[in-house]
Amino acid sequence: MNVVEFRRAILAMQGYTPGEQPREGGFVKLNTNENPYPPSPRVIAALQEFLASRSLALYPPPLSDAVRRKASEVYGVPEDWVLIGNGSDELLDLVVRIFVDPGDRVAYPVPTYTYYRVLTLLQGGVPLEIPFPEDFSLPEAFVAAPARLKFLCNPNSPTGTFIPPRDIERLVRGSACPVVVDEAYVDFAPESALPLLKRYENLILVRTLSKSFSLAGLRVGFLFAHPAVIRELLKAKASYNVNILSQVGACAALDDLEYVRENIARIRSTREWFSEKMRALGFFVYPSEANFVMVRKAGVDLRFLYEALKHRKVLVRYFPEWPDALRISIGTEREMELLVHHIAALLEEAHV
Ligand SMILES: *Cc1c(COP(=O)(O)O)cnc(C)c1O
């Protein structure tokens, strides 16, 4: 094997572990924050129409022009401030690749989306992980941290906690580096940091169609930043990063915001109902502004509950590094009623 030599950074790191995607059907999937409702029927119709009348033999528009134009209208940001990605994960990757040299520090508060760590290590960067305080407010040490790049997931995963835009502004002002605010879940929250964009050249916002738009399978994300940043990102981007079906589907999705708003309202209301039920069962529930909640029983390893639920064909997320908590995506009302019923029974059985 002496001709196969890997980069040291690759050998030294662990890859990202995505949530389970079971092969067999019949599972209630509450482990990867997917939307329980189907995407807008207009998305399906647009895809079918494209396949019936157009050819897949041609390359797609490299800049996803039509999606870019729509996103510009919908979010009120000029087109040259917008970049469309193959999911927001691709956009996060591009950002790290244009800003981080080997040895550079990348700061983010933890616990959070573990992909930031993976991207940093891939690039040979050094993660600077700053613990959130108990209440998951903005850590002062994070604002002050000397870094080449900062990430803030808001609402945060896995906690669902939310930092208001005035604190984000303080972070962006106080940071002598680009700050990426990952707003994957912001449609479930009271407000976005988007209005700050024009005033701060070091602010980068990333959003996705995967959660609120029920399109995780389509792989489309948006990045909003100053045109000077977009220009450099384009150098690192693969020419045809977003396939034509994703471009067609994304445009149709952005044409039916009414549909998405209804689903968001339903999910938020189910989230509040479910949080109350969990509190009544003796869990601490982090206040969530996302489409999931983190529930906790201090000092109790909840692996048994995760395993027992899986046995009953309900998947939730268990993080071995945070064993007394579970992250539970918000499903339909029926799915959540079923889950409450299972959890109540299992806790009684286990005398917890
Ligand atoms: C789901 C998620 C993403 C990835 O979204 P895609 O657009 O599907 O790549 C990014 N960041 C966070 C925090 C997420 O939870």
GROMACS .gro file of C-alpha atoms and ligand atoms in nm:
model
  367
    1MET     CA    1   0.000   0.000   0.000
    2ASN     CA    2   0.302   0.235  -0.012
    3VAL     CA    3   0.171   0.414  -0.322
    4VAL     CA    4  -0.151   0.512  -0.148
    5GLU     CA    5  -0.064   0.805   0.075
    6PHE     CA    6  -0.341   1.006   0.231
    7ARG     CA    7  -0.316   1.358   0.366
    8ARG     CA    8  -0.235   1.351   0.737
    9ALA     CA    9  -0.541   1.565   0.809
   10ILE     CA   10  -0.766   1.301   0.652
   11LEU     CA   11  -0.613   1.010   0.841
   12ALA     CA   12  -0.636   1.197   1.171
   13MET     CA   13  -1.003   1.295   1.143
   14GLN     CA   14  -1.343   1.130   1.180
   15GLY     CA   15  -1.606   1.178   0.909
   16TYR     CA   16  -1.950   1.324   0.970
   17THR     CA   17  -2.208   1.076   1.101
   18PRO     CA   18  -2.550   1.144   0.947
   19GLY     CA   19  -2.868   1.026   1.120
   20GLU     CA   20  -2.990   0.680   1.026
   21GLN     CA   21  -3.196   0.644   0.707
   22PRO     CA   22  -3.361   0.303   0.758
   23ARG     CA   23  -3.384   0.080   0.450
   24GLU     CA   24  -3.707  -0.088   0.548
   25GLY     CA   25  -4.024   0.118   0.562
   26GLY     CA   26  -4.266   0.149   0.851
   27PHE     CA   27  -4.051   0.378   1.068
   28VAL     CA   28  -4.171   0.705   1.212
   29LYS     CA   29  -3.861   0.913   1.136
   30LEU     CA   30  -3.802   1.181   1.396
   31ASN     CA   31  -3.422   1.173   1.386
   32THR     CA   32  -3.301   1.399   1.102
   33ASN     CA   33  -3.533   1.701   1.119
   34GLU     CA   34  -3.700   1.630   0.788
   35ASN     CA   35  -4.043   1.782   0.731
   36PRO     CA   36  -4.330   1.533   0.790
   37TYR     CA   37  -4.544   1.699   0.523
   38PRO     CA   38  -4.490   1.646   0.150
   39PRO     CA   39  -4.352   1.930  -0.065
   40SER     CA   40  -4.587   2.163  -0.253
   41PRO     CA   41  -4.778   1.982  -0.531
   42ARG     CA   42  -4.646   2.256  -0.761
   43VAL     CA   43  -4.295   2.114  -0.720
   44ILE     CA   44  -4.406   1.769  -0.835
   45ALA     CA   45  -4.600   1.918  -1.127
   46ALA     CA   46  -4.302   2.127  -1.240
   47LEU     CA   47  -4.069   1.825  -1.228
   48GLN     CA   48  -4.314   1.611  -1.426
   49GLU     CA   49  -4.363   1.882  -1.683
   50PHE     CA   50  -3.990   1.926  -1.725
   51LEU     CA   51  -3.933   1.553  -1.773
   52ALA     CA   52  -4.216   1.532  -2.026
   53SER     CA   53  -4.106   1.824  -2.240
   54ARG     CA   54  -3.735   1.891  -2.193
   55SER     CA   55  -3.409   1.704  -2.222
   56LEU     CA   56  -3.170   1.583  -1.956
   57ALA     CA   57  -2.895   1.569  -2.220
   58LEU     CA   58  -2.794   1.931  -2.163
   59TYR     CA   59  -2.589   2.074  -1.876
   60PRO     CA   60  -2.787   2.289  -1.631
   61PRO     CA   61  -2.730   2.666  -1.595
   62PRO     CA   62  -2.405   2.691  -1.389
   63LEU     CA   63  -2.533   2.970  -1.165
   64SER     CA   64  -2.887   2.832  -1.134
   65ASP     CA   65  -3.002   3.163  -1.282
   66ALA     CA   66  -3.377   3.112  -1.248
   67VAL     CA   67  -3.349   2.999  -0.885
   68ARG     CA   68  -3.112   3.286  -0.813
   69ARG     CA   69  -3.360   3.536  -0.956
   70LYS     CA   70  -3.648   3.386  -0.753
   71ALA     CA   71  -3.444   3.376  -0.432
   72SER     CA   72  -3.343   3.736  -0.492
   73GLU     CA   73  -3.712   3.838  -0.519
   74VAL     CA   74  -3.834   3.626  -0.230
   75TYR     CA   75  -3.561   3.731   0.014
   76GLY     CA   76  -3.520   4.089  -0.107
   77VAL     CA   77  -3.147   4.056  -0.180
   78PRO     CA   78  -2.987   4.164  -0.512
   79GLU     CA   79  -2.900   3.874  -0.745
   80ASP     CA   80  -2.524   3.925  -0.723
   81TRP     CA   81  -2.552   3.875  -0.345
   82VAL     CA   82  -2.694   3.522  -0.392
   83LEU     CA   83  -2.530   3.185  -0.452
   84ILE     CA   84  -2.728   2.863  -0.504
   85GLY     CA   85  -2.580   2.539  -0.371
   86ASN     CA   86  -2.629   2.164  -0.381
   87GLY     CA   87  -2.786   2.180  -0.036
   88SER     CA   88  -2.654   2.428   0.217
   89ASP     CA   89  -2.387   2.174   0.316
   90GLU     CA   90  -2.210   2.244  -0.013
   91LEU     CA   91  -2.221   2.617   0.058
   92LEU     CA   92  -2.073   2.570   0.407
   93ASP     CA   93  -1.795   2.366   0.246
   94LEU     CA   94  -1.722   2.634  -0.014
   95VAL     CA   95  -1.698   2.900   0.256
   96VAL     CA   96  -1.440   2.702   0.451
   97ARG     CA   97  -1.241   2.637   0.134
   98ILE     CA   98  -1.210   3.005   0.039
   99PHE     CA   99  -1.127   3.137   0.386
  100VAL     CA  100  -0.935   2.870   0.578
  101ASP     CA  101  -0.569   2.780   0.524
  102PRO     CA  102  -0.401   2.494   0.712
  103GLY     CA  103  -0.347   2.598   1.074
  104ASP     CA  104  -0.618   2.868   1.070
  105ARG     CA  105  -0.868   2.872   1.354
  106VAL     CA  106  -1.238   2.825   1.291
  107ALA     CA  107  -1.457   2.918   1.588
  108TYR     CA  108  -1.811   2.809   1.675
  109PRO     CA  109  -2.008   2.756   1.996
  110VAL     CA  110  -2.078   2.395   2.099
  111PRO     CA  111  -2.276   2.175   2.109
  112THR     CA  112  -2.378   2.249   1.751
  113TYR     CA  113  -2.394   2.104   1.398
  114THR     CA  114  -2.090   1.875   1.389
  115TYR     CA  115  -2.031   1.928   1.018
  116TYR     CA  116  -1.846   2.259   1.096
  117ARG     CA  117  -1.578   2.055   1.270
  118VAL     CA  118  -1.550   1.808   0.982
  119LEU     CA  119  -1.518   2.087   0.725
  120THR     CA  120  -1.253   2.263   0.933
  121LEU     CA  121  -1.044   1.948   0.976
  122LEU     CA  122  -1.074   1.859   0.605
  123GLN     CA  123  -0.917   2.193   0.523
  124GLY     CA  124  -0.636   2.143   0.779
  125GLY     CA  125  -0.790   2.414   0.998
  126VAL     CA  126  -0.804   2.413   1.377
  127PRO     CA  127  -1.148   2.400   1.544
  128LEU     CA  128  -1.193   2.649   1.827
  129GLU     CA  129  -1.495   2.511   2.010
  130ILE     CA  130  -1.644   2.747   2.266
  131PRO     CA  131  -1.905   2.606   2.506
  132PHE     CA  132  -2.246   2.770   2.510
  133PRO     CA  133  -2.354   2.892   2.855
  134GLU     CA  134  -2.632   2.697   3.031
  135ASP     CA  135  -2.900   2.914   2.874
  136PHE     CA  136  -2.755   2.883   2.522
  137SER     CA  137  -2.720   3.257   2.481
  138LEU     CA  138  -2.435   3.402   2.272
  139PRO     CA  139  -2.104   3.319   2.447
  140GLU     CA  140  -1.895   3.632   2.508
  141ALA     CA  141  -1.578   3.429   2.451
  142PHE     CA  142  -1.708   3.347   2.104
  143VAL     CA  143  -1.757   3.714   2.016
  144ALA     CA  144  -1.402   3.786   2.131
  145ALA     CA  145  -1.243   3.471   1.982
  146PRO     CA  146  -0.953   3.535   1.744
  147ALA     CA  147  -1.037   3.325   1.437
  148ARG     CA  148  -1.016   3.318   1.060
  149LEU     CA  149  -1.384   3.222   1.030
  150LYS     CA  150  -1.681   3.180   1.265
  151PHE     CA  151  -1.996   2.971   1.240
  152LEU     CA  152  -2.320   3.023   1.428
  153CYS     CA  153  -2.607   2.782   1.379
  154ASN     CA  154  -2.927   2.978   1.453
  155PRO     CA  155  -3.165   2.832   1.563
  156ASN     CA  156  -2.899   2.597   1.696
  157SER     CA  157  -2.897   2.225   1.636
  158PRO     CA  158  -2.928   2.006   1.840
  159THR     CA  159  -3.087   2.238   2.099
  160GLY     CA  160  -3.332   2.445   1.890
  161THR     CA  161  -3.235   2.752   2.094
  162PHE     CA  162  -3.237   3.091   1.922
  163ILE     CA  163  -3.016   3.399   1.942
  164PRO     CA  164  -3.196   3.724   1.848
  165PRO     CA  165  -3.064   3.940   1.561
  166ARG     CA  166  -2.944   4.217   1.796
  167ASP     CA  167  -2.695   3.969   1.948
  168ILE     CA  168  -2.593   3.848   1.603
  169GLU     CA  169  -2.520   4.209   1.515
  170ARG     CA  170  -2.297   4.236   1.822
  171LEU     CA  171  -2.115   3.921   1.713
  172VAL     CA  172  -2.063   4.041   1.357
  173ARG     CA  173  -1.943   4.385   1.472
  174GLY     CA  174  -1.709   4.233   1.728
  175SER     CA  175  -1.551   3.981   1.489
  176ALA     CA  176  -1.252   4.064   1.270
  177CYS     CA  177  -1.340   3.778   1.034
  178PRO     CA  178  -1.632   3.646   0.831
  179VAL     CA  179  -1.924   3.515   1.037
  180VAL     CA  180  -2.146   3.249   0.880
  181VAL     CA  181  -2.495   3.234   1.027
  182ASP     CA  182  -2.644   2.897   0.935
  183GLU     CA  183  -3.018   2.959   0.922
  184ALA     CA  184  -3.125   2.608   0.820
  185TYR     CA  185  -3.417   2.629   1.069
  186VAL     CA  186  -3.489   3.000   1.070
  187ASP     CA  187  -3.829   2.965   0.901
  188PHE     CA  188  -3.952   2.808   1.227
  189ALA     CA  189  -3.811   3.101   1.432
  190PRO     CA  190  -3.940   3.456   1.491
  191GLU     CA  191  -3.690   3.637   1.264
  192SER     CA  192  -3.389   3.609   1.036
  193ALA     CA  193  -3.063   3.803   1.051
  194LEU     CA  194  -3.110   3.886   0.681
  195PRO     CA  195  -3.185   4.257   0.740
  196LEU     CA  196  -2.829   4.294   0.878
  197LEU     CA  197  -2.668   4.173   0.557
  198LYS     CA  198  -2.635   4.505   0.375
  199ARG     CA  199  -2.455   4.668   0.666
  200TYR     CA  200  -2.185   4.407   0.732
  201GLU     CA  201  -1.949   4.282   0.466
  202ASN     CA  202  -1.830   4.005   0.701
  203LEU     CA  203  -2.179   3.854   0.745
  204ILE     CA  204  -2.267   3.543   0.543
  205LEU     CA  205  -2.612   3.382   0.567
  206VAL     CA  206  -2.696   3.028   0.464
  207ARG     CA  207  -3.045   2.880   0.425
  208THR     CA  208  -3.193   2.564   0.279
  209LEU     CA  209  -3.503   2.414   0.119
  210SER     CA  210  -3.441   2.091   0.313
  211LYS     CA  211  -3.637   2.165   0.630
  212SER     CA  212  -3.920   2.419   0.602
  213PHE     CA  213  -3.983   2.345   0.230
  214SER     CA  214  -3.992   1.962   0.275
  215LEU     CA  215  -3.725   1.919   0.005
  216ALA     CA  216  -3.427   1.750   0.173
  217GLY     CA  217  -3.409   1.507  -0.119
  218LEU     CA  218  -3.383   1.783  -0.379
  219ARG     CA  219  -3.059   1.931  -0.234
  220VAL     CA  220  -3.091   2.307  -0.271
  221GLY     CA  221  -2.945   2.574  -0.044
  222PHE     CA  222  -2.899   2.952  -0.062
  223LEU     CA  223  -2.608   3.166   0.047
  224PHE     CA  224  -2.642   3.543   0.088
  225ALA     CA  225  -2.332   3.761   0.113
  226HIS     CA  226  -2.158   4.069  -0.021
  227PRO     CA  227  -2.085   4.036  -0.398
  228ALA     CA  228  -1.708   4.041  -0.325
  229VAL     CA  229  -1.755   3.720  -0.124
  230ILE     CA  230  -1.982   3.562  -0.387
  231ARG     CA  231  -1.717   3.624  -0.655
  232GLU     CA  232  -1.451   3.429  -0.466
  233LEU     CA  233  -1.694   3.150  -0.377
  234LEU     CA  234  -1.771   3.106  -0.747
  235LYS     CA  235  -1.406   3.021  -0.812
  236ALA     CA  236  -1.429   2.725  -0.575
  237LYS     CA  237  -1.772   2.603  -0.689
  238ALA     CA  238  -1.808   2.303  -0.923
  239SER     CA  239  -1.943   2.436  -1.255
  240TYR     CA  240  -2.266   2.236  -1.251
  241ASN     CA  241  -2.323   2.206  -0.879
  242VAL     CA  242  -2.704   2.207  -0.889
  243ASN     CA  243  -2.870   1.960  -1.127
  244ILE     CA  244  -3.151   2.076  -1.354
  245LEU     CA  245  -3.433   1.893  -1.173
  246SER     CA  246  -3.329   2.058  -0.847
  247GLN     CA  247  -3.329   2.397  -1.019
  248VAL     CA  248  -3.676   2.338  -1.165
  249GLY     CA  249  -3.813   2.211  -0.832
  250ALA     CA  250  -3.659   2.496  -0.633
  251CYS     CA  251  -3.822   2.760  -0.854
  252ALA     CA  252  -4.161   2.595  -0.815
  253ALA     CA  253  -4.113   2.572  -0.438
  254LEU     CA  254  -4.030   2.943  -0.412
  255ASP     CA  255  -4.351   3.014  -0.607
  256ASP     CA  256  -4.567   2.854  -0.339
  257LEU     CA  257  -4.472   3.020  -0.012
  258GLU     CA  258  -4.830   3.006   0.110
  259TYR     CA  259  -4.810   2.627   0.121
  260VAL     CA  260  -4.486   2.636   0.320
  261ARG     CA  261  -4.620   2.894   0.566
  262GLU     CA  262  -4.912   2.667   0.653
  263ASN     CA  263  -4.683   2.373   0.723
  264ILE     CA  264  -4.456   2.590   0.934
  265ALA     CA  265  -4.751   2.709   1.141
  266ARG     CA  266  -4.866   2.350   1.195
  267ILE     CA  267  -4.519   2.232   1.297
  268ARG     CA  268  -4.473   2.521   1.540
  269SER     CA  269  -4.805   2.449   1.702
  270THR     CA  270  -4.727   2.075   1.730
  271ARG     CA  271  -4.386   2.169   1.874
  272GLU     CA  272  -4.546   2.370   2.156
  273TRP     CA  273  -4.798   2.094   2.230
  274PHE     CA  274  -4.525   1.827   2.233
  275SER     CA  275  -4.291   2.036   2.452
  276GLU     CA  276  -4.567   2.069   2.715
  277LYS     CA  277  -4.630   1.694   2.709
  278MET     CA  278  -4.259   1.622   2.757
  279ARG     CA  279  -4.239   1.865   3.049
  280ALA     CA  280  -4.537   1.691   3.203
  281LEU     CA  281  -4.340   1.364   3.173
  282GLY     CA  282  -4.058   1.518   3.376
  283PHE     CA  283  -3.819   1.617   3.097
  284PHE     CA  284  -3.635   1.944   3.074
  285VAL     CA  285  -3.718   2.078   2.727
  286TYR     CA  286  -3.490   2.341   2.575
  287PRO     CA  287  -3.698   2.630   2.438
  288SER     CA  288  -3.703   2.556   2.065
  289GLU     CA  289  -3.752   2.785   1.767
  290ALA     CA  290  -3.682   2.502   1.522
  291ASN     CA  291  -3.870   2.194   1.392
  292PHE     CA  292  -3.726   1.973   1.666
  293VAL     CA  293  -3.680   1.977   2.042
  294MET     CA  294  -3.402   1.862   2.271
  295VAL     CA  295  -3.541   1.686   2.579
  296ARG     CA  296  -3.329   1.601   2.877
  297LYS     CA  297  -3.337   1.407   3.203
  298ALA     CA  298  -3.028   1.526   3.388
  299GLY     CA  299  -2.801   1.235   3.477
  300VAL     CA  300  -3.013   0.961   3.313
  301ASP     CA  301  -2.861   0.783   3.013
  302LEU     CA  302  -3.148   0.787   2.764
  303ARG     CA  303  -2.999   0.523   2.537
  304PHE     CA  304  -3.256   0.276   2.670
  305LEU     CA  305  -3.535   0.505   2.556
  306TYR     CA  306  -3.379   0.558   2.214
  307GLU     CA  307  -3.334   0.180   2.172
  308ALA     CA  308  -3.684   0.094   2.295
  309LEU     CA  309  -3.840   0.353   2.065
  310LYS     CA  310  -3.642   0.214   1.774
  311HIS     CA  311  -3.773  -0.130   1.861
  312ARG     CA  312  -4.122   0.022   1.835
  313LYS     CA  313  -4.027   0.167   1.496
  314VAL     CA  314  -3.984   0.528   1.607
  315LEU     CA  315  -3.645   0.683   1.536
  316VAL     CA  316  -3.516   0.975   1.742
  317ARG     CA  317  -3.159   1.109   1.768
  318TYR     CA  318  -2.931   0.996   2.050
  319PHE     CA  319  -2.589   1.159   2.077
  320PRO     CA  320  -2.343   0.938   2.270
  321GLU     CA  321  -2.150   1.250   2.369
  322TRP     CA  322  -2.467   1.392   2.532
  323PRO     CA  323  -2.630   1.079   2.675
  324ASP     CA  324  -2.895   1.233   2.901
  325ALA     CA  325  -3.070   1.407   2.611
  326LEU     CA  326  -3.258   1.313   2.294
  327ARG     CA  327  -3.323   1.530   1.991
  328ILE     CA  328  -3.671   1.473   1.853
  329SER     CA  329  -3.791   1.613   1.520
  330ILE     CA  330  -4.148   1.741   1.508
  331GLY     CA  331  -4.363   1.510   1.298
  332THR     CA  332  -4.735   1.520   1.228
  333GLU     CA  333  -4.976   1.557   1.521
  334ARG     CA  334  -5.057   1.186   1.502
  335GLU     CA  335  -4.692   1.084   1.502
  336MET     CA  336  -4.623   1.301   1.808
  337GLU     CA  337  -4.927   1.164   1.993
  338LEU     CA  338  -4.799   0.815   1.925
  339LEU     CA  339  -4.453   0.911   2.048
  340VAL     CA  340  -4.587   1.063   2.372
  341HIS     CA  341  -4.784   0.745   2.430
  342HIS     CA  342  -4.474   0.526   2.377
  343ILE     CA  343  -4.248   0.743   2.594
  344ALA     CA  344  -4.500   0.751   2.881
  345ALA     CA  345  -4.529   0.371   2.871
  346LEU     CA  346  -4.153   0.315   2.847
  347LEU     CA  347  -4.073   0.551   3.135
  348GLU     CA  348  -4.327   0.376   3.354
  349GLU     CA  349  -4.179   0.037   3.262
  350ALA     CA  350  -3.826   0.161   3.342
  351HIS     CA  351  -3.941   0.341   3.663
  352VAL     CA  352  -3.768   0.664   3.552
  353LIG     C1  353  -2.995   2.018   0.779
  353LIG     C2  354  -2.886   2.118   0.807
  353LIG     C3  355  -2.802   2.164   0.707
  353LIG     C4  356  -2.793   2.098   0.575
  353LIG     O1  357  -2.889   2.131   0.493
  353LIG     P1  358  -2.886   2.084   0.341
  353LIG     O2  359  -2.934   2.207   0.274
  353LIG     O3  360  -2.979   1.969   0.335
  353LIG     O4  361  -2.745   2.049   0.301
  353LIG     C5  362  -2.713   2.265   0.737
  353LIG     N1  363  -2.701   2.314   0.862
  353LIG     C6  364  -2.778   2.267   0.961
  353LIG     C7  365  -2.760   2.321   1.096
  353LIG     C8  366  -2.870   2.166   0.937
  353LIG     O5  367  -2.941   2.115   1.037
   0.00000   0.00000   0.00000
